[in-house]
């Protein structure tokens, strides 16, 4: 037995450190989860005592097997090195509708327990459950598609800041986040969003990260309408985790070429009515060790800034607010959560990020606004997590 800091002198293979994870470590994500995702609906709708005709059972089993086998292939081809957009569109949609069917099926099993408790016999009991599950699933898919593809609603909130000077009182900060321009061509959607934002007359226009998924060459057309928007005091953007998946540096340069000011661990000053505001932005934690900046550096972002001035920080992930509180940041604006995007993922997101959506207070000074995002990632679905374009009206209280 060795103690901390010592090494084992034996050269026997059995004494060498084990490499990789435990045996079977990939069993759950690669085998068990897909089997549950498709197996639970198959049982709840087709095989669980409904006594359907043979052709219904065969058709249900075949569809489930095809979906189970096809999903990993579509996701690998669509989001792998080749980036085949058609495969990504089909795979993403299949994943989303399968998740909703799984969720409805789990709720259906609870309904079946209730019906069993009051004495409803099979096959009537299981057929009622199957009908409720499929009907609820179709409604949620239709609702989710509508919410994901619509122009986001405008959400306006006032944010009171003690250090904000009177000249900046009433400043309108329009927030876009998580547009995720990707495999599904949303150029027309981008044009409609740009029209809404232009009508809001922003003083500051910010994008809180995850502009697009993919290379600039493939997504520039979708980004252009939003990228050409104007604001009286400036347009600022940061990178999110998804820019790093395709090369964040290219997106920084592209936004700069459109006239935006990408903030990568740096700050700028804006002034109105004789009062000034520090606008800072930091890299996403996904960038740690990567070529763009090495990761988030709030101290570096604020280096040289007047410590008496209020600081507006753009940080993609809400959990970065811990560093913002320590640095005395006034408001932090974040995205990343999508408000959960597809219920009930919000439970996991809130646990991981600490904030899901809206305005919250942290420490003695810092206010955090978490946007639910303007677009969507992956499945073109938003269920109980509506998208938004946010107008934050800054108010001076000092």
Short mmCIF file of C-alpha atoms in Angstrom, two decimals, residues 51 70 85 145 163 179-180 194 211 243 268 270 351 363 367:
data_model
loop_
_atom_site.label_atom_id
_atom_site.label_comp_id
_atom_site.label_asym_id
_atom_site.label_seq_id
_atom_site.Cartn_x
_atom_site.Cartn_y
_atom_site.Cartn_z
CA UNK A 51 -54.54 -6.81 -27.86
CA UNK A 70 -31.41 4.88 -37.21
CA UNK A 85 -27.39 18.86 -42.64
CA UNK A 145 -42.95 22.99 -33.39
CA UNK A 163 -24.05 52.49 -9.51
CA UNK A 179 -30.04 31.75 -32.04
CA UNK A 180 -28.30 28.49 -33.02
CA UNK A 194 -34.28 41.44 -37.20
CA UNK A 211 -24.91 32.35 -32.50
CA UNK A 243 -19.05 28.28 -31.30
CA UNK A 268 -15.41 48.50 -23.82
CA UNK A 270 -20.16 53.26 -23.56
CA UNK A 351 -29.79 21.84 -11.17
CA UNK A 363 -24.60 38.79 -3.59
CA UNK A 367 -28.28 41.00 -10.84
#
